[in-house]
Coordinates of C-alpha atoms in Angstrom, one line a residue:
M11 CA -108.7 67.5 -2.0
K12 CA -110.8 64.9 -3.8
I13 CA -110.6 61.5 -2.2
S14 CA -110.5 58.6 -4.8
P15 CA -113.0 55.8 -4.5
S16 CA -110.3 53.3 -3.7
W17 CA -109.2 55.3 -0.6
R18 CA -112.8 55.7 0.5
E19 CA -113.3 52.0 0.2
L20 CA -110.1 51.4 2.2
A21 CA -111.2 53.8 4.9
A22 CA -114.6 52.2 5.1
S23 CA -113.2 48.7 5.4
A24 CA -110.7 49.8 8.1
S25 CA -113.5 51.5 10.0
L26 CA -115.6 48.4 10.0
A27 CA -112.7 46.2 11.1
I28 CA -111.3 48.4 13.8
G29 CA -114.6 49.8 15.0
G30 CA -116.4 46.5 14.9
A31 CA -113.6 44.8 17.0
V32 CA -113.8 47.5 19.6
L33 CA -117.6 47.4 19.7
W34 CA -117.8 43.6 20.1
S35 CA -115.0 43.7 22.8
L36 CA -117.1 46.2 24.8
C37 CA -119.8 43.6 25.0
F38 CA -117.6 41.6 27.4
T39 CA -116.5 44.2 29.9
D40 CA -117.2 44.1 33.6
R41 CA -120.4 46.2 33.0
P42 CA -121.6 45.3 29.5
S43 CA -124.5 47.1 27.8
M44 CA -127.7 45.3 27.4
W45 CA -128.3 46.8 23.9
L46 CA -124.9 47.0 22.4
P47 CA -124.8 43.3 21.5
W48 CA -127.8 43.8 19.2
V49 CA -125.7 45.8 16.8
A50 CA -122.0 45.2 17.7
L51 CA -121.5 42.3 15.3
A52 CA -123.1 44.1 12.3
P53 CA -119.8 45.7 11.3
L54 CA -118.1 42.3 11.0
F55 CA -120.9 41.0 8.8
L56 CA -120.7 44.1 6.6
L57 CA -117.0 43.3 6.1
L58 CA -118.0 40.1 4.4
G59 CA -118.9 42.1 1.3
R60 CA -115.6 44.0 1.1
R61 CA -112.6 43.3 -1.1
H62 CA -109.6 41.7 0.6
V63 CA -112.0 40.3 3.3
V64 CA -109.4 37.9 4.7
I65 CA -107.0 40.8 5.5
W66 CA -109.8 42.8 7.2
G67 CA -111.1 39.8 9.0
A68 CA -107.6 39.1 10.3
L69 CA -107.3 42.7 11.5
Y70 CA -110.7 42.4 13.2
A71 CA -109.8 39.1 14.9
I72 CA -106.4 40.3 16.2
L73 CA -107.8 43.6 17.6
L74 CA -110.8 41.7 19.1
W75 CA -108.6 39.3 21.1
L76 CA -106.1 42.0 22.1
T77 CA -108.9 44.2 23.5
S78 CA -111.3 41.7 25.0
M79 CA -108.5 39.7 26.6
S80 CA -106.1 42.5 27.3
W81 CA -105.4 40.9 30.8
I82 CA -103.3 38.2 29.2
A83 CA -100.1 40.3 28.9
G84 CA -100.3 41.3 32.6
T85 CA -100.7 37.7 33.6
L86 CA -97.8 36.5 31.6
G87 CA -95.6 39.3 32.9
S88 CA -96.6 38.9 36.6
F89 CA -96.7 35.2 36.9
G90 CA -95.1 33.8 33.8
G91 CA -91.8 35.6 34.4
L92 CA -91.8 37.3 31.0
S93 CA -90.5 40.8 30.4
S94 CA -93.1 43.4 29.4
T95 CA -91.9 43.3 25.8
L96 CA -92.0 39.5 25.6
A97 CA -95.4 39.4 27.3
L98 CA -96.7 41.8 24.7
V99 CA -95.3 39.8 21.9
T100 CA -96.8 36.7 23.3
Q101 CA -100.2 38.3 23.6
W102 CA -100.0 39.2 19.9
L103 CA -99.0 35.7 19.0
L104 CA -101.9 34.3 21.0
A105 CA -104.3 36.8 19.3
L106 CA -103.1 35.5 15.9
Y107 CA -103.7 32.0 17.1
L108 CA -107.1 32.6 18.7
G109 CA -108.2 34.7 15.8
F110 CA -107.9 31.9 13.3
D111 CA -111.5 31.0 13.7
Q112 CA -112.7 34.5 12.8
V113 CA -110.5 34.4 9.7
V114 CA -112.2 31.1 8.7
F115 CA -115.6 32.6 9.4
V116 CA -115.0 35.7 7.2
L117 CA -113.5 33.5 4.4
L118 CA -116.5 31.2 4.3
G119 CA -119.0 33.8 5.3
S120 CA -118.0 36.1 2.4
V121 CA -119.0 33.3 0.0
I122 CA -122.5 33.2 1.4
W123 CA -122.8 37.0 1.7
R124 CA -121.9 37.7 -1.9
R125 CA -124.0 34.9 -3.2
S126 CA -127.1 36.5 -1.6
R127 CA -126.4 40.0 -2.9
A128 CA -128.9 39.8 -5.6
G129 CA -131.1 37.2 -4.0
S130 CA -133.3 37.0 -0.9
W131 CA -132.0 38.3 2.4
L132 CA -133.8 35.5 4.1
H133 CA -131.0 33.1 2.9
T134 CA -128.4 35.2 4.7
L135 CA -130.5 35.5 7.8
W136 CA -130.2 31.8 8.5
A137 CA -126.9 30.8 6.7
I138 CA -124.6 33.4 8.3
P139 CA -125.7 32.7 11.9
A140 CA -125.4 28.9 11.3
L141 CA -121.9 29.4 10.1
W142 CA -121.1 31.6 13.1
V143 CA -122.3 28.9 15.5
A144 CA -120.4 26.1 13.7
I145 CA -117.2 28.1 14.0
E146 CA -117.9 29.0 17.6
W147 CA -118.5 25.3 18.4
L148 CA -115.3 24.2 16.6
R149 CA -113.4 26.7 18.7
G150 CA -114.2 24.4 21.7
V151 CA -113.4 21.1 20.0
A152 CA -110.6 22.2 17.6
F153 CA -109.0 25.6 16.9
G154 CA -107.2 25.6 20.2
R155 CA -110.1 24.3 22.3
F156 CA -110.8 27.7 23.9
P157 CA -114.6 28.6 23.7
W158 CA -114.1 31.9 25.6
N159 CA -116.7 34.7 25.2
L160 CA -119.3 32.9 23.2
A161 CA -121.7 35.4 21.5
A162 CA -124.5 34.2 23.9
Y163 CA -122.7 35.6 26.9
A164 CA -123.1 39.1 25.5
W165 CA -126.8 38.6 26.2
V166 CA -126.4 37.5 29.8
D167 CA -128.5 40.4 31.1
V168 CA -131.0 40.4 28.3
P169 CA -134.3 39.2 29.7
G170 CA -135.2 35.8 28.4
A171 CA -131.7 34.8 27.2
L172 CA -130.8 32.6 30.1
P173 CA -134.2 30.8 30.1
L174 CA -133.9 30.2 26.4
A175 CA -130.5 28.5 27.0
A176 CA -132.3 25.6 28.8
W177 CA -133.9 24.8 25.4
I178 CA -131.2 25.5 22.8
G179 CA -128.0 26.1 24.9
S180 CA -125.5 28.8 24.6
F181 CA -124.8 28.0 21.0
G182 CA -128.5 28.4 20.2
V183 CA -128.5 31.8 21.9
S184 CA -125.4 32.7 19.9
F185 CA -127.4 31.9 16.8
W186 CA -130.0 34.5 17.7
V187 CA -127.4 37.1 18.6
A188 CA -125.8 36.6 15.2
L189 CA -129.2 36.6 13.5
V190 CA -130.2 40.0 14.9
N191 CA -126.9 41.5 13.8
V192 CA -127.1 39.9 10.4
G193 CA -130.6 41.5 9.9
I194 CA -129.3 44.9 10.8
A195 CA -126.3 44.4 8.5
E196 CA -128.6 43.4 5.7
S197 CA -130.7 46.5 6.2
C198 CA -127.6 48.6 5.9
R199 CA -126.5 46.8 2.8
R200 CA -129.8 46.8 1.0
R201 CA -131.1 50.1 2.5
R202 CA -134.3 48.3 3.4
W203 CA -136.0 48.2 6.8
E204 CA -137.4 44.7 6.6
P205 CA -134.4 42.5 7.5
A206 CA -133.7 44.5 10.7
V207 CA -137.3 44.6 11.8
V208 CA -138.0 41.0 11.1
S209 CA -134.9 39.7 12.9
V210 CA -135.3 42.0 15.9
L211 CA -139.0 41.2 16.3
A212 CA -138.4 37.5 15.9
A213 CA -135.7 37.5 18.5
M214 CA -137.7 39.6 21.0
T215 CA -140.8 37.3 20.6
L216 CA -138.6 34.2 21.3
L217 CA -137.1 35.9 24.3
V218 CA -140.5 36.8 25.7
L219 CA -141.8 33.3 25.2
A220 CA -138.6 31.8 26.8
G221 CA -138.9 34.1 29.8
R222 CA -142.5 33.0 30.3
F223 CA -142.4 29.3 29.7
S224 CA -138.8 28.0 29.8
H225 CA -138.2 27.7 33.6
G226 CA -140.0 24.4 34.0
S227 CA -142.0 23.7 37.1
D228 CA -140.3 24.2 40.5
R229 CA -142.8 21.9 42.2
A230 CA -142.5 19.2 39.6
H231 CA -138.7 19.2 39.3
A232 CA -137.2 20.3 42.6
R233 CA -135.8 17.4 44.6
R234 CA -137.9 16.2 47.5
S235 CA -135.0 16.5 50.1
A236 CA -133.7 18.7 52.8
A237 CA -131.7 21.6 51.6
T238 CA -127.9 21.4 51.9
D239 CA -126.2 24.0 54.1
V240 CA -123.3 25.4 52.1
R241 CA -120.6 27.9 53.0
I242 CA -118.6 29.3 50.1
I243 CA -115.2 30.5 51.4
Q244 CA -113.5 33.3 49.5
P245 CA -110.2 34.1 51.5
N246 CA -109.0 36.6 48.9
N247 CA -105.5 35.2 49.1
P248 CA -103.1 36.7 46.5
I249 CA -100.8 34.7 44.4
V250 CA -97.5 34.8 46.2
H251 CA -94.1 33.2 45.7
T252 CA -92.8 33.0 49.3
W253 CA -93.6 30.4 51.9
E254 CA -94.3 33.0 54.6
A255 CA -97.0 34.8 52.6
S256 CA -98.6 31.5 51.4
W257 CA -98.6 30.2 55.0
E258 CA -100.4 33.3 56.1
G259 CA -103.1 32.8 53.4
Y260 CA -103.5 29.2 54.4
L261 CA -104.0 30.1 58.1
R262 CA -106.6 32.6 57.0
L263 CA -108.5 29.9 55.1
I264 CA -108.5 27.6 58.1
E265 CA -109.6 30.4 60.5
M266 CA -112.5 31.3 58.2
S267 CA -113.5 27.7 57.9
E268 CA -113.3 27.0 61.6
A269 CA -115.5 30.0 62.4
E270 CA -118.2 28.6 60.2
C271 CA -117.9 25.1 61.6
S272 CA -118.0 26.3 65.2
A273 CA -121.1 28.4 64.7
P274 CA -124.2 27.1 66.7
R275 CA -126.4 24.6 64.8
L276 CA -128.1 21.3 65.4
P277 CA -125.7 18.4 66.0
S278 CA -127.3 16.5 63.1
D279 CA -126.8 19.3 60.7
R280 CA -123.7 19.1 58.5
L281 CA -122.2 22.0 56.6
L282 CA -120.6 21.8 53.2
L283 CA -117.5 24.0 53.0
V284 CA -116.5 24.8 49.4
W285 CA -112.9 26.0 49.1
P286 CA -111.7 27.7 45.9
E287 CA -109.1 26.2 43.6
S288 CA -105.6 26.6 45.0
A289 CA -106.9 27.9 48.3
A290 CA -104.7 25.5 50.3
W291 CA -101.6 26.0 48.2
P292 CA -98.8 25.0 48.6
H293 CA -100.2 22.2 50.6
S294 CA -101.3 19.0 48.9
H295 CA -103.7 16.6 50.6
D296 CA -101.7 13.5 49.8
T297 CA -98.3 15.0 50.9
S298 CA -99.2 17.5 53.7
P299 CA -99.9 16.1 57.1
R300 CA -100.9 19.6 58.3
L301 CA -103.6 19.9 55.7
R302 CA -105.0 16.5 56.4
E303 CA -105.1 17.2 60.1
D304 CA -106.9 20.6 59.6
V305 CA -109.5 19.1 57.2
A306 CA -110.1 16.1 59.5
R307 CA -110.7 18.5 62.4
L308 CA -113.2 20.4 60.4
A309 CA -114.9 17.2 59.5
E310 CA -115.1 16.2 63.1
Q311 CA -116.9 19.5 63.8
G312 CA -119.6 18.6 61.3
C313 CA -118.2 20.2 58.2
D314 CA -117.7 18.3 54.9
V315 CA -114.9 20.0 53.0
L316 CA -114.7 20.3 49.2
L317 CA -111.1 21.3 48.5
G318 CA -108.7 21.5 45.6
S319 CA -105.4 19.7 45.6
Q320 CA -102.7 18.3 43.4
I321 CA -102.9 14.6 43.5
N322 CA -99.9 12.5 42.4
E323 CA -100.3 9.0 41.0
G324 CA -97.0 7.6 40.0
D325 CA -95.4 9.9 37.5
K326 CA -98.7 11.6 36.8
A327 CA -100.0 14.8 38.5
F328 CA -103.7 15.7 38.5
N329 CA -105.4 19.0 39.3
S330 CA -108.2 17.5 41.5
A331 CA -111.0 18.3 43.9
L332 CA -111.6 16.1 47.0
L333 CA -114.6 15.7 49.1
V334 CA -113.5 15.0 52.7
T335 CA -115.9 13.9 55.4
N336 CA -115.4 12.4 58.9
E337 CA -114.9 9.2 57.1
G338 CA -111.9 10.7 55.2
P339 CA -111.8 11.4 51.4
V340 CA -114.9 10.0 49.9
A341 CA -114.8 11.3 46.4
Q342 CA -112.3 12.7 43.9
Y343 CA -112.7 14.6 40.6
S344 CA -109.7 15.3 38.4
K345 CA -109.9 18.1 35.9
R346 CA -110.6 16.9 32.4
K347 CA -110.0 20.1 30.4
L348 CA -106.6 21.6 31.2
V349 CA -105.7 25.2 30.6
P350 CA -103.5 25.6 27.5
W351 CA -100.1 27.2 28.2
G352 CA -100.9 27.0 31.9
E353 CA -101.4 23.4 33.0
Y354 CA -100.0 22.0 29.8
V355 CA -98.2 23.6 26.8
P356 CA -99.7 22.6 23.5
L357 CA -97.3 24.7 21.5
A358 CA -94.2 23.9 23.6
E359 CA -92.2 23.1 20.5
V360 CA -93.2 26.3 18.7
L361 CA -93.3 28.7 21.6
P362 CA -91.0 27.2 24.3
F363 CA -90.6 30.5 26.1
L364 CA -94.3 30.4 27.2
G365 CA -93.4 27.8 29.9
Q366 CA -95.8 27.1 32.7
V367 CA -98.0 29.9 34.1
A368 CA -99.7 27.5 36.6
R369 CA -98.4 27.4 40.1
N370 CA -97.5 23.7 40.1
A371 CA -94.5 23.0 38.0
G372 CA -94.7 20.3 35.3
S373 CA -97.5 19.2 33.1
F374 CA -100.8 18.0 34.5
T375 CA -102.6 14.9 33.2
P376 CA -106.3 15.3 32.3
G377 CA -108.7 13.2 34.3
T378 CA -111.1 10.8 32.7
E379 CA -113.9 10.2 35.2
L380 CA -117.1 12.2 35.9
G381 CA -116.4 12.1 39.6
L382 CA -119.8 13.0 40.9
M383 CA -119.7 13.7 44.6
P384 CA -122.4 12.5 47.1
V385 CA -123.5 15.1 49.7
G386 CA -126.6 14.1 51.5
D387 CA -129.3 13.6 48.9
E388 CA -127.4 15.6 46.3
R389 CA -124.7 14.6 43.8
L390 CA -122.3 17.4 42.9
G391 CA -121.0 17.8 39.4
L392 CA -117.6 19.5 39.4
A393 CA -116.0 22.0 37.0
I394 CA -112.5 23.2 38.0
C395 CA -111.6 26.6 36.8
Y396 CA -112.1 27.2 33.0
E397 CA -113.9 23.8 32.6
V398 CA -117.0 25.8 33.1
I399 CA -116.7 27.4 29.7
F400 CA -117.3 24.0 28.0
P401 CA -121.1 23.6 27.8
A402 CA -121.2 19.9 26.9
L403 CA -118.9 19.0 29.8
L404 CA -121.4 20.1 32.5
A405 CA -124.3 18.8 30.5
E406 CA -122.7 15.3 30.6
Q407 CA -122.4 15.5 34.3
V408 CA -126.0 16.5 34.8
A409 CA -127.2 13.8 32.4
A410 CA -125.2 11.3 34.5
G411 CA -127.0 12.4 37.7
A412 CA -125.5 15.6 39.0
S413 CA -128.2 17.5 40.9
V414 CA -126.0 20.5 41.9
L415 CA -123.1 22.0 39.9
V416 CA -119.9 23.4 41.6
N417 CA -117.3 25.5 40.0
T418 CA -114.1 26.0 41.9
T419 CA -111.6 28.4 40.4
N420 CA -108.6 30.7 40.9
D421 CA -109.0 33.9 39.0
A422 CA -106.4 35.7 41.0
W423 CA -104.1 35.5 38.0
Y424 CA -106.1 38.2 36.3
G425 CA -106.7 40.7 39.1
D426 CA -109.5 43.2 38.8
T427 CA -109.9 43.0 35.1
W428 CA -112.6 41.9 32.7
A429 CA -111.5 38.2 33.0
P430 CA -113.3 37.2 36.3
H431 CA -116.5 38.8 34.9
Q432 CA -116.2 37.0 31.6
H433 CA -115.6 33.7 33.5
F434 CA -118.6 34.3 35.8
R435 CA -121.0 34.8 32.8
A436 CA -120.1 31.4 31.5
A437 CA -121.0 29.9 34.9
R438 CA -124.4 31.6 34.8
F439 CA -125.1 30.0 31.4
R440 CA -124.1 26.5 32.6
A441 CA -126.6 26.8 35.5
A442 CA -129.4 28.0 33.2
E443 CA -128.7 25.5 30.4
N444 CA -129.1 22.6 32.9
R445 CA -131.5 24.2 35.4
R446 CA -129.2 23.4 38.2
P447 CA -128.0 25.6 41.1
L448 CA -124.4 26.4 40.7
I449 CA -122.0 27.0 43.6
R450 CA -119.0 29.0 42.6
A451 CA -115.9 29.5 44.8
A452 CA -113.1 31.7 43.6
L453 CA -109.9 32.5 45.4
T454 CA -110.2 36.3 45.0
G455 CA -113.6 36.5 43.3
I456 CA -116.1 36.3 41.8
S457 CA -117.7 33.7 44.1
G458 CA -121.4 33.3 44.1
L459 CA -124.5 31.2 44.3
I460 CA -126.3 31.0 41.0
D461 CA -129.8 29.6 40.9
R462 CA -131.3 27.2 38.4
R463 CA -132.4 30.1 36.2
G464 CA -128.9 31.6 36.0
S465 CA -129.8 34.4 38.3
V466 CA -127.3 35.4 41.0
D467 CA -128.7 34.9 44.5
A468 CA -125.5 35.9 46.4
V469 CA -122.1 37.2 45.3
L470 CA -118.7 38.2 46.5
G471 CA -116.9 40.5 44.1
V472 CA -113.3 40.7 43.1
N473 CA -110.8 41.3 45.9
E474 CA -113.4 40.8 48.6
R475 CA -112.9 38.5 51.6
G476 CA -115.9 36.7 53.1
V477 CA -118.2 33.7 53.3
L478 CA -121.4 33.2 51.5
S479 CA -124.1 31.2 53.3
A480 CA -126.7 29.3 51.3
R481 CA -129.2 26.5 51.5
V482 CA -129.1 24.6 48.2
T483 CA -131.7 22.3 46.8
G484 CA -130.8 20.3 43.7
S485 CA -133.0 19.1 40.8
D486 CA -133.6 15.9 38.8
E487 CA -135.0 17.7 35.8
L488 CA -133.3 17.2 32.4
T489 CA -133.7 20.2 30.1
P490 CA -134.0 19.8 26.3
Y491 CA -130.4 21.1 26.1
T492 CA -129.1 18.7 28.7
R493 CA -130.6 15.7 26.8
L494 CA -129.3 16.8 23.4
P495 CA -126.4 19.2 23.9
W496 CA -125.0 18.4 20.4
L497 CA -128.2 19.1 18.5
V498 CA -127.9 22.9 17.9
P499 CA -124.2 23.0 16.9
T500 CA -124.6 19.9 14.7
A501 CA -127.7 21.4 13.0
C502 CA -125.9 24.7 12.5
A503 CA -122.8 22.9 11.0
L504 CA -125.1 21.0 8.6
L505 CA -127.0 24.2 7.7
A506 CA -123.7 26.1 7.1
A507 CA -122.4 23.2 4.9
L508 CA -125.7 23.3 3.0
A509 CA -125.4 27.0 2.4
L510 CA -121.9 26.7 1.2
A511 CA -122.9 23.8 -1.1
I512 CA -125.7 25.9 -2.6
C513 CA -123.1 28.7 -3.3
W514 CA -120.7 26.2 -4.9
R515 CA -123.5 24.8 -7.1
D516 CA -124.7 28.2 -8.2
R517 CA -121.1 29.2 -9.0
R518 CA -120.7 26.1 -11.2
V519 CA -124.0 26.6 -12.9
G520 CA -123.2 30.3 -13.4

């Protein structure tokens, strides 16, 4: 049977949308390929030249979020109290909501792609990546404020990518991920080898140079101070709904902490114990005498404790981190970026059945202060849970004087899925962008010590119980990215606007 051209075109477009979404999702698994991200975005860019691009872009976006964040439905069912059917429906609604930025991208990108059909492929090579980064950046400041799985994170294990982030940030690395894929897509469209070869060689050259020269000088920039002894506690406490089970988890946390504090060491040496977010739940430092007594006892034994706790101030509740020493609480940081549909419900009027997935009932209030915490000669910059996915947030803390970064989180909601691994990759980029060691404590994993290059020095995986010991030395260095975190996304937004203006002008002239 002879297949008509229209059906062949339909099949080709569907293959690009469905296959492309699956390929790009596979770049964010627990064991991503080092080479797949070099080609996985090319199907999306090839879609830009197809008819009905918005429909195919919407299909791509929905499938992308359904596959790359497939753990959402299980979380809503297990901890949100939704039935399996309602959890699945909710995940589809979230995929529609989160996919809006991809639809905007294909709508605007198709204008640039079609304009360059008869022109130079060099125009597409800079314009499409610039648009990609502009949309990616907007996803963190608009479009739901959820910059999850930036394109840069697909390159986390590509040599040179993390060092390059110290210069141009994650958004700059995303630009090069998109550029390589645009070059390959252009080679497929034009049946010419030059776009692919030029883009790949340019990217590889930049990565080699970054790997060689972007680390800075350890001698020049490392702090001249004694290293801080740190113990990262991962109790592997599951999320439970009964007092008996939560009490058992709390006692385990205290037992593990006391074992570290009672270990032999010099009387003058103090340890910093870092507890994960929610580790002491359901106890709150300002309402639980037992928690205050246990933490005070640890402090008397020479252990400073960094713990998470809900803090109530009048009718406001904050998701906070406290630093407690033998002088009592000496510093507090309250989470500034709250989790949508968990710690607050941005669509409560539209989707009231979502309710609260977070443990603590009611809406949290976002904090407003940087809350740097002094520990010896260091100043800790905090990111609670998913705050670590916001690049500018941590750059602001480092610019204000943070010498060490800390990310406390509770990823137990997601179990042994792709989610903890996706979250951990973002933390590695924050360390590399700012050239700061990053201490990460997760309730059930992944906990780890990430060095100033973004490499993992020590790690506890998902569903492991244990303690990581480390000696951490901070830095005073300010990277180019830390100084100007807005530069690359702003430049890309301007370049994208310029490319669209050129297309609009050419259309009017034509």
